[in-house]
Coordinates of C-alpha atoms in Angstrom, one line a residue:
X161 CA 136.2 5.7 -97.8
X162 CA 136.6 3.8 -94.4
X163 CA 137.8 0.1 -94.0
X164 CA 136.4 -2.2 -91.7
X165 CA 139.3 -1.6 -89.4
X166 CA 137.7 1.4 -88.2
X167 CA 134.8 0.6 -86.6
X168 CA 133.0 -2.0 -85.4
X169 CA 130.0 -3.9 -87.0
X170 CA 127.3 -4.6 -84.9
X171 CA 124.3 -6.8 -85.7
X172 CA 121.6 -5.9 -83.8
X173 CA 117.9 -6.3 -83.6
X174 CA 114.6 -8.1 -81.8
X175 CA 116.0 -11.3 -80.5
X176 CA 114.4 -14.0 -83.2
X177 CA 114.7 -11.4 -86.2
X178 CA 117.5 -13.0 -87.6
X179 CA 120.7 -11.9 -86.6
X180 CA 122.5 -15.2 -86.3
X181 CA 122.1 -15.6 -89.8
X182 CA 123.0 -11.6 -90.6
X183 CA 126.6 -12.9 -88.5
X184 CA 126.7 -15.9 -90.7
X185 CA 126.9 -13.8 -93.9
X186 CA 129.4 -11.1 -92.7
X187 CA 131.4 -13.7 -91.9
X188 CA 130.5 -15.5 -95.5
X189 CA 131.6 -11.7 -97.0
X190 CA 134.8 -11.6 -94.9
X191 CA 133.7 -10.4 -91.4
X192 CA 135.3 -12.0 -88.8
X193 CA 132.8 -12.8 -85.8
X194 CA 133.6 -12.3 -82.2
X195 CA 132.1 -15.1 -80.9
X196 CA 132.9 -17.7 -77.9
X197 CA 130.9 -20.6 -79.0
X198 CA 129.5 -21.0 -75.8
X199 CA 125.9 -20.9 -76.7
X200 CA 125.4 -23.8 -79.3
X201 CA 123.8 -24.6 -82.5
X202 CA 119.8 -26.1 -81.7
X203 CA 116.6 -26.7 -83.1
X204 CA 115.5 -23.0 -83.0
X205 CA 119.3 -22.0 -84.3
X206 CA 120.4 -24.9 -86.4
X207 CA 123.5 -23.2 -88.1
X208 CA 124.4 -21.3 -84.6
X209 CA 123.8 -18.6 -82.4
X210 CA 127.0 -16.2 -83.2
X211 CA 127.2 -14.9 -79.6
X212 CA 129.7 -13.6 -77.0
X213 CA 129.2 -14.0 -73.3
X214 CA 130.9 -10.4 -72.4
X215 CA 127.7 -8.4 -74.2
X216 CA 126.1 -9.4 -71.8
X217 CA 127.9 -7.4 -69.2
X218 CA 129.1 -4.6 -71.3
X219 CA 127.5 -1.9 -68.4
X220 CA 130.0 -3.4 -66.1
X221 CA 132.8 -4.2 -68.6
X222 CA 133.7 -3.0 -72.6
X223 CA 136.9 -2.9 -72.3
X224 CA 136.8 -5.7 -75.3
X225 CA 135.4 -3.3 -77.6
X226 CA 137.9 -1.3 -78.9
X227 CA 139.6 -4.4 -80.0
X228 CA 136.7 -5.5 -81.7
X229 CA 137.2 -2.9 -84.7
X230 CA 137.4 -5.0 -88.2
X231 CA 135.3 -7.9 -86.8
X232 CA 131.7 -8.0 -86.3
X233 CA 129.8 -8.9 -83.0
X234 CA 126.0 -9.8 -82.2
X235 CA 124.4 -7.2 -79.1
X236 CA 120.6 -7.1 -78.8
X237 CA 119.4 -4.1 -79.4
X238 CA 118.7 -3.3 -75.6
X239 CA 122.5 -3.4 -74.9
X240 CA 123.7 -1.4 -77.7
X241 CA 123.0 1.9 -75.3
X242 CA 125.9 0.4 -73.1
X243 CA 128.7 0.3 -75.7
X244 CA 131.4 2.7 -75.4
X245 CA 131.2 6.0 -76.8
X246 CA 134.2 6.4 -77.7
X247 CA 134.7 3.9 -80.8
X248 CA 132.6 4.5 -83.9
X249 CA 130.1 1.6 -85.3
X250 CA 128.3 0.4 -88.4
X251 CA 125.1 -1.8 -86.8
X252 CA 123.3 -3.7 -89.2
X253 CA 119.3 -3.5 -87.8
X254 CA 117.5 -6.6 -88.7
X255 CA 114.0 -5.8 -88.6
X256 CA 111.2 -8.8 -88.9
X257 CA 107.3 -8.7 -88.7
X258 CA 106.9 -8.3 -85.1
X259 CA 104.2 -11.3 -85.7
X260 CA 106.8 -13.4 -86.7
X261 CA 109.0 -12.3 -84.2
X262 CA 106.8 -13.8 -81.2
X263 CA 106.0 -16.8 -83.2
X264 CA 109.8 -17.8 -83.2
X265 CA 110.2 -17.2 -79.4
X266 CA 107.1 -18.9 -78.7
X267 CA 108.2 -21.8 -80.7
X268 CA 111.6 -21.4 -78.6
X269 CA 110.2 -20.6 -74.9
X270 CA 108.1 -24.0 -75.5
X271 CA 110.7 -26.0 -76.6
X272 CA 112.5 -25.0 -73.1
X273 CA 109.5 -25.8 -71.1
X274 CA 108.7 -21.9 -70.7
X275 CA 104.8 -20.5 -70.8
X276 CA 104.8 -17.5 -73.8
X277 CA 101.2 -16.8 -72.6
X278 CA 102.5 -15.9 -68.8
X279 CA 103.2 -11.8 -70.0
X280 CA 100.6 -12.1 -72.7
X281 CA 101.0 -11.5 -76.9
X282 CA 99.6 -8.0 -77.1
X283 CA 101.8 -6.8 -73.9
X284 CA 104.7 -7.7 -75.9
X285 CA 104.0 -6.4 -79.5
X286 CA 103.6 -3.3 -77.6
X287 CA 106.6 -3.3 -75.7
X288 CA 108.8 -4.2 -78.5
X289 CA 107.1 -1.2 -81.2
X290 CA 107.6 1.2 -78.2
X291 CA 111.7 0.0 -77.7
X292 CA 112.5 0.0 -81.2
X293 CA 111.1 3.0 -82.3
X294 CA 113.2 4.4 -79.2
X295 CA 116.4 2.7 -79.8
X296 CA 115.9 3.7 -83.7
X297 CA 115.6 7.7 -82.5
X298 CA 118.5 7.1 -80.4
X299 CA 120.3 5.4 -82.8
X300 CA 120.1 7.5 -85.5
X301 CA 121.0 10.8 -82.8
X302 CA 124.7 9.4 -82.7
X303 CA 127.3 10.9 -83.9
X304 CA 129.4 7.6 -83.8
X305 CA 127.1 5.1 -85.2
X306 CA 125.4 4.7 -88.7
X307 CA 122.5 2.6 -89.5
X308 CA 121.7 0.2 -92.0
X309 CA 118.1 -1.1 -92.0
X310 CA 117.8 -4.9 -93.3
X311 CA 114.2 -6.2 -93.7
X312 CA 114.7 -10.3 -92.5
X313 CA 111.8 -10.9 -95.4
X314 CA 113.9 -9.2 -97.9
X315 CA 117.4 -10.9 -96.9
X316 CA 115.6 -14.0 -97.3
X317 CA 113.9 -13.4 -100.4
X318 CA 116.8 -11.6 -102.3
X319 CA 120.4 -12.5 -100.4
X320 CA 122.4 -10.8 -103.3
X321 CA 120.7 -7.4 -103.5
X322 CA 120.7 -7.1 -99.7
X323 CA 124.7 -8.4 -99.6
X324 CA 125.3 -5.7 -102.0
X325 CA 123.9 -3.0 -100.3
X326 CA 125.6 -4.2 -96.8
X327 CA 128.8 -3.8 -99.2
X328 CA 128.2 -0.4 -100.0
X329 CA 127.2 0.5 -96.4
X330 CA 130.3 -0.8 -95.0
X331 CA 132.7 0.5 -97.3
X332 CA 135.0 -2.1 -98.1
X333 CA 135.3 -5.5 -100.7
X334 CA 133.0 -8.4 -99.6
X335 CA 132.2 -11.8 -100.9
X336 CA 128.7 -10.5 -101.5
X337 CA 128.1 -14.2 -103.2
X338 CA 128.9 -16.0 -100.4
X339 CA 127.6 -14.0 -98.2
X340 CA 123.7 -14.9 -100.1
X341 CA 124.8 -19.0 -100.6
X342 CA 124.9 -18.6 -96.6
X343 CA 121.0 -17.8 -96.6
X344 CA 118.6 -20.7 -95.9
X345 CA 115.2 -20.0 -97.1
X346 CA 114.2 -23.0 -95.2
X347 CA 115.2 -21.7 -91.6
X348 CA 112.2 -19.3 -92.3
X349 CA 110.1 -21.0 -90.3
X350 CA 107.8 -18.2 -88.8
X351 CA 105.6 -15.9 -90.9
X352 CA 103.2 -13.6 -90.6

């Protein structure tokens, strides 16, 4: 059996398919977060965004990662491809109803004054079954990551048995009942 010390935990996903709140309830279980705090807590994330600036330019810079083994960190699914090879990771997939997906960033992009119609619905829905299907095949062809699939309807609708299984795919003690007090059925907003 593995302890959390030897990898790193990565929540990853759509953006909007609810990976803040997947950060929230590591962290609830006993997951320390890298985070930076710089992006925070709005209408569209009330309870905060769980993000660190440095993802961002992991292509040009993951040096940080290494150190990030025992802690868990948020990287959008397009940016996993850039961390090191050389460390092995547990990502938590969050996986949402790609409907409900582009009704939560439309809500968003209008709240910042931004036109969701200017690269059209059905352009996206395409785009994003295409990626992940491709990230999932590449994912899944690793030899240093495994995979743990959460459905955002099912975190939502049963916090325990989903904290449970996160448990068992990790490998190590949690707080599995904190980690479903942390879920706010009300915070889902968007469905299908």
């Amino acid at each position: 059996m593995s302890s959390f010390s030897d990898f790193v935990t990565v929540v990853s996903g759509l953006p909007r398919s609810g990976t803040s709140m997947m950060m929230r309830m590591l962290e609830a279980g006993g997951i320390d977060p890298v985070v930076d705090g710089l992006r925070e807590a709005n209408e569209d994330n009330p309870k905060g965004y769980y993000e660190f600036e440095p993802v961002k330019a992991l292509k040009e810079d993951d040096s940080w990662v290494a150190g990030a083994r025992g802690q868990s960190v948020k990287v959008i699914y397009k940016l996993v491809y850039d961390l090191p090879a050389n460390v092995d990771y547990r990502i938590i997939f969050m996986q949402r109803d790609l409907e409900e997906v582009l009704a939560s960033q439309e809500t968003m992009m209008r709240r910042d004054g931004l036109d969701p119609d200017a690269i059209g619905r059905d352009i996206l829905l395409q785009l994003f079954q295409t990626e992940v299907i491709e990230f999932r095949r590449w994912a899944e062809a690793q030899r240093n990551i495994r995979i743990f699939y959460a459905d955002y309807g099912r975190v939502v609708s049963a916090p325990e048995g989903v904290a449970r299984e996160i448990a068992e795919f990790l490998g190590g003690p949690m707080n599995t009942r904190a980690m479903a007090e942390v879920v706010d059925p009300n915070l889902y907003r968007n469905r299908a």
